[in-house]
PDB file of C-alpha atoms in Angstrom:
ATOM      1  CA  MET A   1      89.602  95.262 109.878  1.00 81.00           C
ATOM      2  CA  ASP A   2      90.022  98.140 112.294  1.00 88.00           C
ATOM      3  CA  ILE A   3      88.073 101.139 110.895  1.00 90.00           C
ATOM      4  CA  ARG A   4      88.516 104.493 112.637  1.00 92.00           C
ATOM      5  CA  ILE A   5      86.298 107.409 111.689  1.00 91.00           C
ATOM      6  CA  SER A   6      87.006 110.885 113.013  1.00 89.00           C
ATOM      7  CA  GLY A   7      86.050 114.460 112.324  1.00 88.00           C
ATOM      8  CA  HIS A   8      87.968 117.695 112.705  1.00 86.00           C
ATOM      9  CA  GLN A   9      85.336 120.248 113.705  1.00 83.00           C
ATOM     10  CA  VAL A  10      82.799 118.001 111.967  1.00 84.00           C
ATOM     11  CA  ASP A  11      80.159 115.842 113.634  1.00 85.00           C
ATOM     12  CA  THR A  12      80.235 112.307 112.233  1.00 86.00           C
ATOM     13  CA  GLY A  13      76.746 111.010 112.905  1.00 87.00           C
ATOM     14  CA  SER A  14      75.648 107.387 112.968  1.00 91.00           C
ATOM     15  CA  ALA A  15      74.330 107.407 109.370  1.00 91.00           C
ATOM     16  CA  LEU A  16      77.684 108.644 108.046  1.00 92.00           C
ATOM     17  CA  LYS A  17      79.609 106.132 110.174  1.00 92.00           C
ATOM     18  CA  THR A  18      77.415 103.292 108.910  1.00 93.00           C
ATOM     19  CA  GLN A  19      77.912 104.344 105.278  1.00 93.00           C
ATOM     20  CA  VAL A  20      81.685 104.636 105.744  1.00 93.00           C
ATOM     21  CA  THR A  21      82.051 101.324 107.596  1.00 93.00           C
ATOM     22  CA  ASP A  22      79.968  99.393 105.051  1.00 94.00           C
ATOM     23  CA  ARG A  23      81.735 100.853 102.007  1.00 93.00           C
ATOM     24  CA  VAL A  24      85.302 100.529 103.362  1.00 92.00           C
ATOM     25  CA  GLN A  25      84.667  96.976 104.575  1.00 91.00           C
ATOM     26  CA  GLY A  26      83.135  96.173 101.175  1.00 91.00           C
ATOM     27  CA  ILE A  27      86.210  97.463  99.336  1.00 88.00           C
ATOM     28  CA  ALA A  28      88.514  95.498 101.624  1.00 87.00           C
ATOM     29  CA  ASP A  29      86.489  92.278 101.256  1.00 87.00           C
ATOM     30  CA  LYS A  30      86.342  92.652  97.473  1.00 86.00           C
ATOM     31  CA  TYR A  31      90.115  92.888  96.956  1.00 82.00           C
ATOM     32  CA  PHE A  32      91.802  91.372 100.030  1.00 80.00           C
ATOM     33  CA  SER A  33      91.306  88.285 102.156  1.00 74.00           C
ATOM     34  CA  ARG A  34      92.246  90.341 105.199  1.00 76.00           C
ATOM     35  CA  ALA A  35      92.956  94.058 105.509  1.00 79.00           C
ATOM     36  CA  ILE A  36      94.716  95.669 108.459  1.00 84.00           C
ATOM     37  CA  SER A  37      93.216  99.080 109.221  1.00 88.00           C
ATOM     38  CA  SER A  38      91.563 102.171 107.807  1.00 91.00           C
ATOM     39  CA  GLN A  39      91.490 105.757 109.017  1.00 92.00           C
ATOM     40  CA  ILE A  40      88.803 108.032 107.578  1.00 93.00           C
ATOM     41  CA  THR A  41      88.984 111.692 108.566  1.00 92.00           C
ATOM     42  CA  PHE A  42      86.388 114.347 107.783  1.00 93.00           C
ATOM     43  CA  GLY A  43      87.084 118.058 107.955  1.00 90.00           C
ATOM     44  CA  LYS A  44      85.710 121.387 106.895  1.00 88.00           C
ATOM     45  CA  GLY A  45      86.300 122.423 103.308  1.00 80.00           C
ATOM     46  CA  PRO A  46      88.211 125.501 102.179  1.00 74.00           C
ATOM     47  CA  HIS A  47      86.918 128.695 103.801  1.00 75.00           C
ATOM     48  CA  ASP A  48      84.563 126.555 105.955  1.00 74.00           C
ATOM     49  CA  ASN A  49      82.630 125.694 102.807  1.00 80.00           C
ATOM     50  CA  GLY A  50      81.671 122.045 102.386  1.00 88.00           C
ATOM     51  CA  PHE A  51      83.598 119.023 103.617  1.00 90.00           C
ATOM     52  CA  THR A  52      86.823 117.139 102.975  1.00 92.00           C
ATOM     53  CA  CYS A  53      87.403 113.426 103.409  1.00 93.00           C
ATOM     54  CA  ASP A  54      90.797 111.721 103.707  1.00 93.00           C
ATOM     55  CA  ILE A  55      91.071 107.926 103.589  1.00 92.00           C
ATOM     56  CA  VAL A  56      94.205 106.003 104.569  1.00 91.00           C
ATOM     57  CA  MET A  57      93.951 102.204 104.284  1.00 89.00           C
ATOM     58  CA  HIS A  58      96.687  99.783 105.371  1.00 85.00           C
ATOM     59  CA  VAL A  59      95.874  96.593 103.506  1.00 77.00           C
ATOM     60  CA  THR A  60      99.111  94.578 103.399  1.00 71.00           C
ATOM     61  CA  GLN A  61     102.709  95.057 104.475  1.00 65.00           C
ATOM     62  CA  GLY A  62     104.044  98.224 102.912  1.00 66.00           C
ATOM     63  CA  LEU A  63     100.880  98.802 100.891  1.00 75.00           C
ATOM     64  CA  VAL A  64      99.055 101.961 101.872  1.00 83.00           C
ATOM     65  CA  LEU A  65      96.101 103.355  99.924  1.00 86.00           C
ATOM     66  CA  LYS A  66      95.341 107.053 100.193  1.00 89.00           C
ATOM     67  CA  ALA A  67      92.641 109.210  98.688  1.00 91.00           C
ATOM     68  CA  THR A  68      91.139 112.586  99.395  1.00 91.00           C
ATOM     69  CA  ASN A  69      88.069 114.380  98.101  1.00 91.00           C
ATOM     70  CA  SER A  70      85.931 117.378  98.903  1.00 91.00           C
ATOM     71  CA  GLY A  71      82.250 118.064  98.433  1.00 90.00           C
ATOM     72  CA  MET A  72      79.365 120.113  99.662  1.00 91.00           C
ATOM     73  CA  GLU A  73      78.122 117.172 101.777  1.00 91.00           C
ATOM     74  CA  ALA A  74      80.160 114.783 103.934  1.00 90.00           C
ATOM     75  CA  HIS A  75      78.533 111.741 102.306  1.00 92.00           C
ATOM     76  CA  GLY A  76      79.496 112.977  98.838  1.00 92.00           C
ATOM     77  CA  ALA A  77      83.053 113.810  99.895  1.00 92.00           C
ATOM     78  CA  PHE A  78      83.462 110.275 101.243  1.00 94.00           C
ATOM     79  CA  ASP A  79      81.932 108.650  98.148  1.00 94.00           C
ATOM     80  CA  GLY A  80      84.391 110.491  95.903  1.00 94.00           C
ATOM     81  CA  ALA A  81      87.394 109.418  97.976  1.00 93.00           C
ATOM     82  CA  ALA A  82      86.160 105.801  98.167  1.00 93.00           C
ATOM     83  CA  ASP A  83      85.586 105.775  94.392  1.00 93.00           C
ATOM     84  CA  ARG A  84      89.210 106.834  93.872  1.00 91.00           C
ATOM     85  CA  ILE A  85      90.495 103.987  96.035  1.00 89.00           C
ATOM     86  CA  ASP A  86      88.228 101.507  94.256  1.00 89.00           C
ATOM     87  CA  LYS A  87      89.476 102.750  90.878  1.00 88.00           C
ATOM     88  CA  GLN A  88      93.127 102.433  91.983  1.00 84.00           C
ATOM     89  CA  LEU A  89      92.530  98.886  93.185  1.00 85.00           C
ATOM     90  CA  ARG A  90      90.791  97.819  89.968  1.00 85.00           C
ATOM     91  CA  ARG A  91      93.828  99.067  88.088  1.00 83.00           C
ATOM     92  CA  TYR A  92      96.308  96.980  90.110  1.00 80.00           C
ATOM     93  CA  VAL A  93      94.171  94.030  91.257  1.00 76.00           C
ATOM     94  CA  ARG A  94      96.245  91.315  89.552  1.00 73.00           C
ATOM     95  CA  ARG A  95      99.544  92.560  90.918  1.00 70.00           C
ATOM     96  CA  LEU A  96      98.110  92.999  94.399  1.00 68.00           C
ATOM     97  CA  LYS A  97      96.865  89.392  94.465  1.00 65.00           C
ATOM     98  CA  ASP A  98     100.482  88.235  93.992  1.00 62.00           C
ATOM     99  CA  ARG A  99     101.710  90.016  97.118  1.00 55.00           C
ATOM    100  CA  ARG A 100     102.316  87.980 100.315  1.00 49.00           C
ATOM    101  CA  PRO A 101      99.388  88.615 102.697  1.00 48.00           C
ATOM    102  CA  ALA A 102     100.888  86.452 105.460  1.00 46.00           C
ATOM    103  CA  GLU A 103     103.508  89.133 106.163  1.00 44.00           C
ATOM    104  CA  ALA A 104     100.812  91.769 106.582  1.00 42.00           C
ATOM    105  CA  ILE A 105      98.842  89.549 108.953  1.00 44.00           C
ATOM    106  CA  ALA A 106     101.952  88.983 111.077  1.00 43.00           C
ATOM    107  CA  LEU A 107     102.581  92.735 111.236  1.00 39.00           C
ATOM    108  CA  ALA A 108      98.979  93.489 112.145  1.00 42.00           C
ATOM    109  CA  GLU A 109      98.944  90.895 114.923  1.00 44.00           C
ATOM    110  CA  GLY A 110     102.255  92.246 116.205  1.00 43.00           C
ATOM    111  CA  GLY A 111     100.756  95.725 116.563  1.00 43.00           C
ATOM    112  CA  ALA A 112     102.920  97.377 113.900  1.00 42.00           C
ATOM    113  CA  TYR A 113      99.988  99.458 112.669  1.00 40.00           C
ATOM    114  CA  ASP A 114      98.452 100.435 116.016  1.00 43.00           C
ATOM    115  CA  ASN A 115      99.170 104.098 115.451  1.00 41.00           C
ATOM    116  CA  GLY A 116      97.401 104.008 112.070  1.00 41.00           C
ATOM    117  CA  PHE A 117     100.193 105.754 110.207  1.00 40.00           C
ATOM    118  CA  ASP A 118     102.583 102.972 109.133  1.00 45.00           C
ATOM    119  CA  ASN A 119     105.271 103.961 111.689  1.00 45.00           C
ATOM    120  CA  ALA A 120     105.567 107.424 110.185  1.00 47.00           C
ATOM    121  CA  GLY A 121     106.562 110.431 112.231  1.00 46.00           C
ATOM    122  CA  TYR A 122     105.565 113.945 111.289  1.00 46.00           C
ATOM    123  CA  THR A 123     107.147 117.131 112.633  1.00 48.00           C
ATOM    124  CA  LEU A 124     105.954 120.646 111.932  1.00 46.00           C
ATOM    125  CA  PHE A 125     108.430 123.478 112.379  1.00 46.00           C
ATOM    126  CA  GLN A 126     107.396 126.939 113.508  1.00 46.00           C
ATOM    127  CA  GLU A 127     107.707 129.723 110.973  1.00 45.00           C
ATOM    128  CA  ALA A 128     110.301 132.434 111.621  1.00 45.00           C
ATOM    129  CA  GLN A 129     108.838 135.438 113.423  1.00 46.00           C
ATOM    130  CA  ASP A 130     111.151 138.092 111.922  1.00 48.00           C
ATOM    131  CA  GLU A 131     109.673 139.150 108.566  1.00 49.00           C
ATOM    132  CA  ASP A 132     112.539 141.579 107.800  1.00 48.00           C
ATOM    133  CA  GLU A 133     115.075 138.755 107.659  1.00 49.00           C
ATOM    134  CA  VAL A 134     115.492 137.362 104.131  1.00 49.00           C
ATOM    135  CA  ALA A 135     116.509 133.726 103.971  1.00 49.00           C
ATOM    136  CA  ASP A 136     118.820 132.304 101.307  1.00 60.00           C
ATOM    137  CA  ALA A 137     116.830 129.091 101.149  1.00 61.00           C
ATOM    138  CA  PRO A 138     113.135 128.325 101.508  1.00 64.00           C
ATOM    139  CA  LEU A 139     111.875 127.542 104.988  1.00 58.00           C
ATOM    140  CA  VAL A 140     111.524 123.837 105.806  1.00 63.00           C
ATOM    141  CA  ILE A 141     108.046 123.528 107.243  1.00 65.00           C
ATOM    142  CA  ALA A 142     107.649 119.778 107.684  1.00 64.00           C
ATOM    143  CA  GLU A 143     109.669 116.631 108.088  1.00 65.00           C
ATOM    144  CA  THR A 144     108.310 113.116 107.677  1.00 68.00           C
ATOM    145  CA  ARG A 145     109.985 109.860 108.647  1.00 72.00           C
ATOM    146  CA  VAL A 146     108.735 106.664 107.019  1.00 75.00           C
ATOM    147  CA  ASP A 147     110.076 103.210 106.327  1.00 79.00           C
ATOM    148  CA  VAL A 148     111.552 102.951 102.827  1.00 86.00           C
ATOM    149  CA  PRO A 149     109.996  99.960 101.016  1.00 88.00           C
ATOM    150  CA  GLU A 150     112.020  97.488  98.989  1.00 89.00           C
ATOM    151  CA  ALA A 151     110.376  97.072  95.593  1.00 90.00           C
ATOM    152  CA  THR A 152     110.859  96.762  91.878  1.00 91.00           C
ATOM    153  CA  VAL A 153     110.429  99.916  89.820  1.00 91.00           C
ATOM    154  CA  SER A 154     107.001  98.807  88.581  1.00 89.00           C
ATOM    155  CA  ASP A 155     105.865  98.025  92.140  1.00 89.00           C
ATOM    156  CA  ALA A 156     107.141 101.447  93.250  1.00 90.00           C
ATOM    157  CA  VAL A 157     105.042 103.119  90.536  1.00 90.00           C
ATOM    158  CA  MET A 158     102.031 101.133  91.743  1.00 89.00           C
ATOM    159  CA  MET A 159     102.683 102.253  95.363  1.00 87.00           C
ATOM    160  CA  LEU A 160     103.041 105.861  94.162  1.00 87.00           C
ATOM    161  CA  ASP A 161      99.573 105.671  92.592  1.00 86.00           C
ATOM    162  CA  LEU A 162      97.970 103.852  95.502  1.00 85.00           C
ATOM    163  CA  ARG A 163      99.420 106.240  98.087  1.00 83.00           C
ATOM    164  CA  ASN A 164      98.270 109.193  95.987  1.00 81.00           C
ATOM    165  CA  THR A 165     101.586 111.008  96.434  1.00 83.00           C
ATOM    166  CA  ASN A 166     103.878 112.934  94.117  1.00 87.00           C
ATOM    167  CA  ALA A 167     107.111 111.077  94.978  1.00 90.00           C
ATOM    168  CA  LEU A 168     108.216 107.787  96.521  1.00 90.00           C
ATOM    169  CA  LEU A 169     111.690 106.844  97.736  1.00 91.00           C
ATOM    170  CA  PHE A 170     112.326 103.084  97.619  1.00 92.00           C
ATOM    171  CA  ARG A 171     115.133 100.552  97.701  1.00 92.00           C
ATOM    172  CA  ASN A 172     115.394  98.875  94.305  1.00 92.00           C
ATOM    173  CA  SER A 173     115.091  95.122  94.886  1.00 91.00           C
ATOM    174  CA  GLY A 174     117.110  94.448  91.717  1.00 88.00           C
ATOM    175  CA  THR A 175     120.117  96.665  92.455  1.00 89.00           C
ATOM    176  CA  GLY A 176     119.891  97.349  96.200  1.00 89.00           C
ATOM    177  CA  ALA A 177     120.309 101.098  95.520  1.00 91.00           C
ATOM    178  CA  TYR A 178     117.916 103.795  96.689  1.00 92.00           C
ATOM    179  CA  ASN A 179     115.758 105.080  93.835  1.00 93.00           C
ATOM    180  CA  MET A 180     112.877 107.497  93.509  1.00 92.00           C
ATOM    181  CA  VAL A 181     109.808 107.595  91.313  1.00 93.00           C
ATOM    182  CA  TYR A 182     107.844 110.811  90.989  1.00 92.00           C
ATOM    183  CA  ARG A 183     104.910 112.261  89.109  1.00 90.00           C
ATOM    184  CA  ARG A 184     106.006 114.800  86.509  1.00 87.00           C
ATOM    185  CA  GLY A 185     104.068 117.947  85.621  1.00 84.00           C
ATOM    186  CA  ASP A 186     102.745 116.377  82.408  1.00 86.00           C
ATOM    187  CA  GLY A 187     101.309 113.381  84.313  1.00 81.00           C
ATOM    188  CA  THR A 188     103.997 110.882  83.338  1.00 88.00           C
ATOM    189  CA  ILE A 189     106.189 109.089  85.867  1.00 90.00           C
ATOM    190  CA  GLY A 190     109.878 109.912  86.317  1.00 90.00           C
ATOM    191  CA  TRP A 191     112.455 107.513  87.756  1.00 91.00           C
ATOM    192  CA  VAL A 192     115.650 108.643  89.492  1.00 90.00           C
ATOM    193  CA  GLU A 193     118.465 106.132  89.867  1.00 88.00           C
ATOM    194  CA  PRO A 194     121.858 107.152  91.296  1.00 86.00           C
ATOM    195  CA  ASN A 195     125.042 106.741  89.261  1.00 82.00           C
ATOM    196  CA  ARG A 196     126.953 103.643  90.209  1.00 73.00           C
ATOM    197  CA  ALA A 197     130.620 104.019  91.022  1.00 66.00           C
ATOM    198  CA  PRO A 198     132.802 102.179  88.507  1.00 66.00           C
ATOM    199  CA  ALA A 199     134.222  98.959  89.925  1.00 59.00           C
TER     200      ALA A 199
END
């Protein structure tokens, strides 16, 4: 597995890199016969206090694991994020074993994950300079382009948890329609399915 460790204004020494490599490789070996890549990024915590750690693991086709944590030490921030990924995987281990790993291997060998971000593009727009101008709508500050996975509703909920996001757009494998699952304020999962036109 390709493991990339980087720091934003943080020095990632050899002891930290060894800890990260051993733990991430251990998680991958425990749950998957072959994982694709991992990106671990360390940064300074809020107000330059402590550290943050973001983990993005590409383990099979369309399956991305994400976790983030902060702590007063870089080692502790990483341990917390790795524990979250391990907990997510324990929760879905049976369903993940049923997925087709051969497709992920073919994608990895074809270089589909070379950029480390699952073919996603990210654009940040500059904020308007004129503070006197009042906008009718909120400012769009970011745009992300990603591939929309085809999945069942239950698989989409699993991907939502594993990606550690608030919403996931997917193509329903049962109906062929685009659906969305999202995390509601009370912690439950909501499912949006468009109305079908009467035939």
